[in-house]
XYZ file of C-alpha atoms in Angstrom:
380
model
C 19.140 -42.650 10.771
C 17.035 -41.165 8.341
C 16.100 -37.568 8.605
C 13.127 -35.356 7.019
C 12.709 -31.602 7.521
C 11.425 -28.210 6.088
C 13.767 -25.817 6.013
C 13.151 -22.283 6.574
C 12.134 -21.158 3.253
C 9.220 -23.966 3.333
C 11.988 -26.565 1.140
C 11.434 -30.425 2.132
C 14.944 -31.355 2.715
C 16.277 -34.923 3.657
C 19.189 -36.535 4.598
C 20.857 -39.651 6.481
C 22.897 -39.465 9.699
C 25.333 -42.001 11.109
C 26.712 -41.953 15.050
C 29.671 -43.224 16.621
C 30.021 -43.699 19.935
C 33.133 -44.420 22.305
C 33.015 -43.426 25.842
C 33.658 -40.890 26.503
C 33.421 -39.347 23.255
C 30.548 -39.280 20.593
C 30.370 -38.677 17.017
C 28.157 -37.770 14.752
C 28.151 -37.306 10.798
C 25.633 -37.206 8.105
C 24.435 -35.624 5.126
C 21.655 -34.052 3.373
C 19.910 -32.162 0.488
C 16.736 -31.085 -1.043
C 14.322 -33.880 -1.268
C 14.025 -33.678 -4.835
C 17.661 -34.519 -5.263
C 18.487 -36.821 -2.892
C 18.306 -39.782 -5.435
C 20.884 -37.999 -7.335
C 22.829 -36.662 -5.108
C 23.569 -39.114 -2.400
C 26.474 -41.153 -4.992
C 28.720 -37.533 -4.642
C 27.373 -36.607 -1.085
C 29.011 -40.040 0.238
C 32.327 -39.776 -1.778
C 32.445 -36.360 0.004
C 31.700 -37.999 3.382
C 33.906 -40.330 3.019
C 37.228 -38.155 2.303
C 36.357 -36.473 5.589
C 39.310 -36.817 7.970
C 38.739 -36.915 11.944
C 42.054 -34.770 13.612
C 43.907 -35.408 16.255
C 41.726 -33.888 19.254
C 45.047 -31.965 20.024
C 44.560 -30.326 16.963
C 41.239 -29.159 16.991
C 41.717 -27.766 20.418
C 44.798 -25.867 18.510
C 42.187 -24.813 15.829
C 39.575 -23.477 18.255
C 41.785 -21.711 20.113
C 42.717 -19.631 16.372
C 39.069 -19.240 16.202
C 39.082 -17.830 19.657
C 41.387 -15.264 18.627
C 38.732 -13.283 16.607
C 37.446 -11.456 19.497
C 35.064 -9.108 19.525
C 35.565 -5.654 18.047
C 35.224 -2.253 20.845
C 34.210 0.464 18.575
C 35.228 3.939 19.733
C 32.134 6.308 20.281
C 30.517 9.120 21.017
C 27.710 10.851 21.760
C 25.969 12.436 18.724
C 22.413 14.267 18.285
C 19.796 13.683 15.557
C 19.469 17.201 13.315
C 15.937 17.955 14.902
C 17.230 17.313 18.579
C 14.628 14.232 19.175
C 17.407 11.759 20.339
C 21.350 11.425 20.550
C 22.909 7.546 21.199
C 26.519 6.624 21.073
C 28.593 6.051 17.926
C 31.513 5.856 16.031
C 32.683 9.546 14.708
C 32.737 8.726 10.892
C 29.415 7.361 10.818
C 26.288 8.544 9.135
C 23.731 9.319 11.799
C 20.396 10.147 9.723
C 16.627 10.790 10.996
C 14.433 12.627 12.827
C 11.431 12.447 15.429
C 12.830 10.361 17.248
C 13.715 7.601 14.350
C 16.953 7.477 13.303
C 19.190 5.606 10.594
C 23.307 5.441 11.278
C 25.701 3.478 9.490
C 29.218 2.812 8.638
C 30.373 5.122 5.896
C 30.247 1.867 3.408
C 26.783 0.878 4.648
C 27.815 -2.369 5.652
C 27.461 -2.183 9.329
C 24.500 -0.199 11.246
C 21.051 0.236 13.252
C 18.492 1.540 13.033
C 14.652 2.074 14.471
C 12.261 3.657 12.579
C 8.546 3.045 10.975
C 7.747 2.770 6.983
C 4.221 3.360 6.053
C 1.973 1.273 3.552
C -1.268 1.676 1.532
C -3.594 -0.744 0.947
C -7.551 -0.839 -0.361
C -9.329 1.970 1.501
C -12.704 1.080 3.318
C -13.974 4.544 3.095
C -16.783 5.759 0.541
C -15.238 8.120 -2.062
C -11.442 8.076 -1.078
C -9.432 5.765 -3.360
C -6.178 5.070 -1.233
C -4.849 3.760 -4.316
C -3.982 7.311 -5.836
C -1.654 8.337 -3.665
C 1.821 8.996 -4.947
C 4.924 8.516 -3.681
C 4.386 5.644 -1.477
C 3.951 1.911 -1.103
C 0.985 0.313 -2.138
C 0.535 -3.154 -0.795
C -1.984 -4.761 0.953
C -1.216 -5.601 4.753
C 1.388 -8.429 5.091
C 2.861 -10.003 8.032
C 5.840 -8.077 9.394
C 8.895 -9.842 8.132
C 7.561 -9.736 4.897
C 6.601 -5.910 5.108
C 10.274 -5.275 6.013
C 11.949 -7.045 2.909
C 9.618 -5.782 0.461
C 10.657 -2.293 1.947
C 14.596 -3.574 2.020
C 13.775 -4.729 -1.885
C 12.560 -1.562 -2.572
C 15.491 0.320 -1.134
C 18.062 -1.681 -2.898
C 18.871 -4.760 -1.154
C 18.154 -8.215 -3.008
C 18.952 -12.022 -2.418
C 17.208 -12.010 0.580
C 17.183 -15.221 2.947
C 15.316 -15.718 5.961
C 17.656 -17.539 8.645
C 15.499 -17.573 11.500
C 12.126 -16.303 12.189
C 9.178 -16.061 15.178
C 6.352 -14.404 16.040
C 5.829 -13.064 19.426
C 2.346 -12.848 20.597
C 3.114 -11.136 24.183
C 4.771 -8.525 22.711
C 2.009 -8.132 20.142
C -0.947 -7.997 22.566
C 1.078 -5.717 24.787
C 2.120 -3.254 21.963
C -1.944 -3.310 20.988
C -3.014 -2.632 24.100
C -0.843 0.329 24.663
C -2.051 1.966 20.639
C -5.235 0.566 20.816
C -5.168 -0.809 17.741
C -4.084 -4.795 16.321
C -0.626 -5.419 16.144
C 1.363 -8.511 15.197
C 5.214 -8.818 16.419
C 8.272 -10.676 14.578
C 11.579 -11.350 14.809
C 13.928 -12.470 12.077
C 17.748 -12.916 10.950
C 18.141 -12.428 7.666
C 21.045 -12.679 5.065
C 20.943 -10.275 1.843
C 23.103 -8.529 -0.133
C 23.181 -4.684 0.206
C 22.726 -1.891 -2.621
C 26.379 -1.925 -2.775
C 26.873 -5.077 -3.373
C 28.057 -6.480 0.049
C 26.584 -9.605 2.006
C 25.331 -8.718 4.905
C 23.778 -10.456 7.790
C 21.225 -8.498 10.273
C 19.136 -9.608 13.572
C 15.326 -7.253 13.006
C 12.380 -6.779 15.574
C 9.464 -5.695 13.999
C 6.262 -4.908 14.783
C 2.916 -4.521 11.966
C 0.445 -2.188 12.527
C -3.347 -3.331 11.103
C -4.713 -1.247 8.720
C -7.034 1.689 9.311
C -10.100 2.375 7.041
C -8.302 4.544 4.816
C -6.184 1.807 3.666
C -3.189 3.223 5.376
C -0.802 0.678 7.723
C 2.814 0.620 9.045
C 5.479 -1.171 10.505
C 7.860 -0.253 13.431
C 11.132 -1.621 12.812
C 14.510 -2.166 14.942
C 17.649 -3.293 13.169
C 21.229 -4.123 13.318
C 23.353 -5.519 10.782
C 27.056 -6.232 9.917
C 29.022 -8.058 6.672
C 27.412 -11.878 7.061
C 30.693 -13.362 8.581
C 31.785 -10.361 11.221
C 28.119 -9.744 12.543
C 29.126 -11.564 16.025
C 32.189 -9.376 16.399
C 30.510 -6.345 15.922
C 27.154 -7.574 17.335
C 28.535 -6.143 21.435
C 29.124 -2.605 19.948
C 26.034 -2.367 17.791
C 24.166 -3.534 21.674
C 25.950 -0.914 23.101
C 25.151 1.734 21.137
C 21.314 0.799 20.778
C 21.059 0.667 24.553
C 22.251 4.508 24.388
C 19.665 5.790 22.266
C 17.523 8.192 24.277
C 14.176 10.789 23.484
C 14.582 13.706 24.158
C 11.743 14.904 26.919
C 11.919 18.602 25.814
C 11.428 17.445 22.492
C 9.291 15.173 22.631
C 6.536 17.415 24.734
C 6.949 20.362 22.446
C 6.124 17.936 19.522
C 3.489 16.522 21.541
C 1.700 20.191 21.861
C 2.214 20.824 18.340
C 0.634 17.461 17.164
C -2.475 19.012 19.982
C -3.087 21.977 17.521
C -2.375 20.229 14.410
C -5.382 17.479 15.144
C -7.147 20.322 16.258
C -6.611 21.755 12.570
C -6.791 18.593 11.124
C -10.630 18.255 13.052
C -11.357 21.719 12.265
C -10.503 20.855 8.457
C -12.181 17.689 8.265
C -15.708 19.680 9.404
C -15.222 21.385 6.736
C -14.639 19.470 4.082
C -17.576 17.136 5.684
C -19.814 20.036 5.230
C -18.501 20.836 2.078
C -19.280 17.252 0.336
C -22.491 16.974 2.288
C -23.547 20.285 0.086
C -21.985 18.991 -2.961
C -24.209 15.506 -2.306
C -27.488 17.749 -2.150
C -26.228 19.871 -5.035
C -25.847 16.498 -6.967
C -28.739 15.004 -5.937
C -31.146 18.397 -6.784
C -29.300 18.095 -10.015
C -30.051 14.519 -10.446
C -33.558 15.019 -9.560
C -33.924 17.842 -11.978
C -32.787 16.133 -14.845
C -35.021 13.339 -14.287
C -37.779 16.005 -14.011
C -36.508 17.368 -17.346
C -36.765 13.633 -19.073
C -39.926 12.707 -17.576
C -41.927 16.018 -19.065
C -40.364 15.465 -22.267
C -41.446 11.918 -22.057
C -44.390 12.435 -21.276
C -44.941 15.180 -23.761
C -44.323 12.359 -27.274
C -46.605 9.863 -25.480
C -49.305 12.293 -24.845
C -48.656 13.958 -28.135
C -48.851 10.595 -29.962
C -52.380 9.479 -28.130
C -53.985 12.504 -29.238
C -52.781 12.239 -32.757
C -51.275 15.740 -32.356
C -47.342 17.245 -33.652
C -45.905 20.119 -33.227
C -43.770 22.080 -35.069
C -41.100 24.908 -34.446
C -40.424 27.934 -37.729
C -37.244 29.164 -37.692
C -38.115 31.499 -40.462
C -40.650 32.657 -38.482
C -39.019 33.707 -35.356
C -40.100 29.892 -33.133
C -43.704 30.505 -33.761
C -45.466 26.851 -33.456
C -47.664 25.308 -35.476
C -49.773 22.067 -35.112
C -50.916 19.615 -37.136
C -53.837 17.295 -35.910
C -56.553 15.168 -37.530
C -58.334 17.928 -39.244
C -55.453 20.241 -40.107
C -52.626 22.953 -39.334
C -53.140 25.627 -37.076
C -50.489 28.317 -36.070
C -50.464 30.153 -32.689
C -53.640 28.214 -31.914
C -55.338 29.628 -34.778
C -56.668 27.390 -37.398
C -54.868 27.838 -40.845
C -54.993 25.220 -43.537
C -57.916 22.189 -42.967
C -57.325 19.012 -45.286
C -55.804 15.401 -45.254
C -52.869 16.979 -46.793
C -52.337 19.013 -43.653
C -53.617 16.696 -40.777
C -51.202 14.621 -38.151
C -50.990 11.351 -40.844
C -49.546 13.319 -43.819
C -48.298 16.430 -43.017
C -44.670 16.330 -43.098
C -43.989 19.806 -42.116
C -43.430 22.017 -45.396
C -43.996 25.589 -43.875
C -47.399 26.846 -46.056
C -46.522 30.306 -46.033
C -42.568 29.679 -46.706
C -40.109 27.800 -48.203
C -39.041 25.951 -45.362
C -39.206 22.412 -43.433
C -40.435 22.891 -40.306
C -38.691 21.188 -37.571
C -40.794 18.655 -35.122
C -40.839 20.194 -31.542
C -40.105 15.881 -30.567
C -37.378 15.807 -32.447
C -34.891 15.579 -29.696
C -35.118 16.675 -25.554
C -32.741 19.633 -26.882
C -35.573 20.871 -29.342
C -38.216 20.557 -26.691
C -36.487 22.463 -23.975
C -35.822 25.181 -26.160
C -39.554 25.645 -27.104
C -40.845 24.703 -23.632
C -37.695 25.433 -21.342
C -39.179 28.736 -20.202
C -42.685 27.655 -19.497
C -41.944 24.349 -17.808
């Protein structure tokens, strides 16, 4: 029979399988690769098949009953307490038992073998006017991504790499229950995954995870239980690492003393964000009387060349003289408003501002907004 699958990292794969039956007994052997390959593959892939040699069932029964012998490992352990007193569980002595409010991290002093339950925190775009999520430091930026895929970019970016995906589901009761009870969306996953730690080892681990949508600052999280063990021991150690997860308890003085304290820090936190509320809501006005101002400013000095040019007047500014104005016009110059030289040499087409009582170039009040303001800053 001809077979044709994905496997779980999205690869066509396809492959042939043969049975042989003989009451009571049934067998069944095959083989398969990549689709891409097959062609190329199946010459070797048969000579393999083919050197395969069925035992004696007396044998096999004396090989699974080796296998047998690898029984499960009962870890010694005991109770120990998180640093902040949040939560204790049971474990082995040497281990590292790391965390606090209530999450917790503990491992085999080789980091091979451990739990864990804890939450990481993201950042992606932020919805919100004025707050760019994006220049935060010291965290992850990443838009929202299913939960699996949160979780190994966060494994990825705490060392771990060659990361396989054995098995994975969603789990959309557990998802609409977990949203109901945070009001807020939630998606659920579970995966076993295969990877190779940050020293080096390969480990295997089962994960429950949970992804929490992401709020309008940009800001979302997963919630994350673990347990892991070297790739081929994770079923031996897999009863103890149950064990001591079932242990883990909150503790209730603990956790209503943190409760009250997170009361009176959102009451800061509200208190805080009044203020800074008010705060930019003067700093808008502020920037918008500014704004206004300066498009005040513009428009009179606008308006000032365009009426100046329709009535064939300019004026001009003496330094020499201390700022006094002059102004030429179609008949002459005048200074102060008082008529002083009358001509065509002095009127609005040819005068080019040659001060007629100094040596000195007078300088045209239009020249630039700067100019103007100076001259007519105080009176306008």
């Amino acid at each position: 029979m001809e077979i044709e699958y994905e496997n779980p990292e999205g690869k066509a794969i396809r492959g042939r399988q043969y049975f042989s039956l003989s009451y009571p007994e049934a067998r069944v052997f095959g083989y398969e690769t990549e689709a891409a390959k097959f062609s190329s593959m199946q010459p070797a892939l048969l000579s393999v098949l083919s050197n395969f040699t069925f035992l004696d069932p007396a044998q096999w029964k004396v090989a699974a009953s080796r296998s047998r012998a690898a029984a499960p490992l009962d870890l010694a352990l005991e109770q120990r307490t998180l640093a902040d007193g949040s939560g204790s569980l049971l474990m082995p002595r040497n281990w590292q038992l790391l965390g606090a409010k209530g999450a917790f991290l503990a491992k085999s002093p080789d980091s091979n073998l451990g739990l864990a339950f804890s939450t990481a925190e993201f950042w992606g775009p932020s919805s919100l006017p004025y707050f760019d999520s994006s220049r935060i430091p010291n965290v992850i930026h990443a838009p929202y991504m299913a939960p699996v895929d949160a979780l190994i970019a966060l494994m990825q970016r705490f060392g771990s790499s060659n990361i396989r995906v054995v098995e994975r589901a969603r789990d959309p009761s557990r998802a609409s229950a977990a949203a109901a009870a945070l009001n807020r969306r939630v998606d659920a996953e579970t995966a076993i995954l295969t990877f190779t730690n940050e020293n080096g080892a390969r480990c295997r681990g089962s994960y429950d995870v949970l992804g929490l949508s992401p709020l309008p600052s940009g800001q979302w999280a997963i919630i994350f239980f673990a347990v892991w063990a070297p790739e081929a021991q994770l079923d031996r150690y897999l009863p103890s690492l149950v064990k001591m997860s079932s242990t883990f308890q909150i503790n209730e003085r603990w956790a209503a003393d943190y409760i009250a304290r997170g009361v009176e820090n959102l009451k800061r936190q509200m208190a805080k964000t009044s203020r800074m509320m008010a705060d930019t809501a003067q700093a808008a006005r502020e920037s918008s009387l500014a704004a206004f101002q300066e498009r005040a400013r513009s428009s009179d000095y606008i308006d000032y060349k365009r009426t100046s040019t329709i009535r064939g007047e300019q004026e001009w500014v003496s330094q020499v003289e201390g700022g006094a104005l002059y102004k030429s016009d179609h008949w002459g110059l005048s200074r102060e408003g008082e008529r002083v030289v009358e001509g065509q040499s002095f009127n609005y087409y040819n005068y080019q501002g040659q001060n007629p009582r100094y040596n000195e170039s007078m300088t045209p009040v239009d020249a630039s907004r700067e100019v103007y303001e100076r001259v007519y800053g105080a009176r306008r």
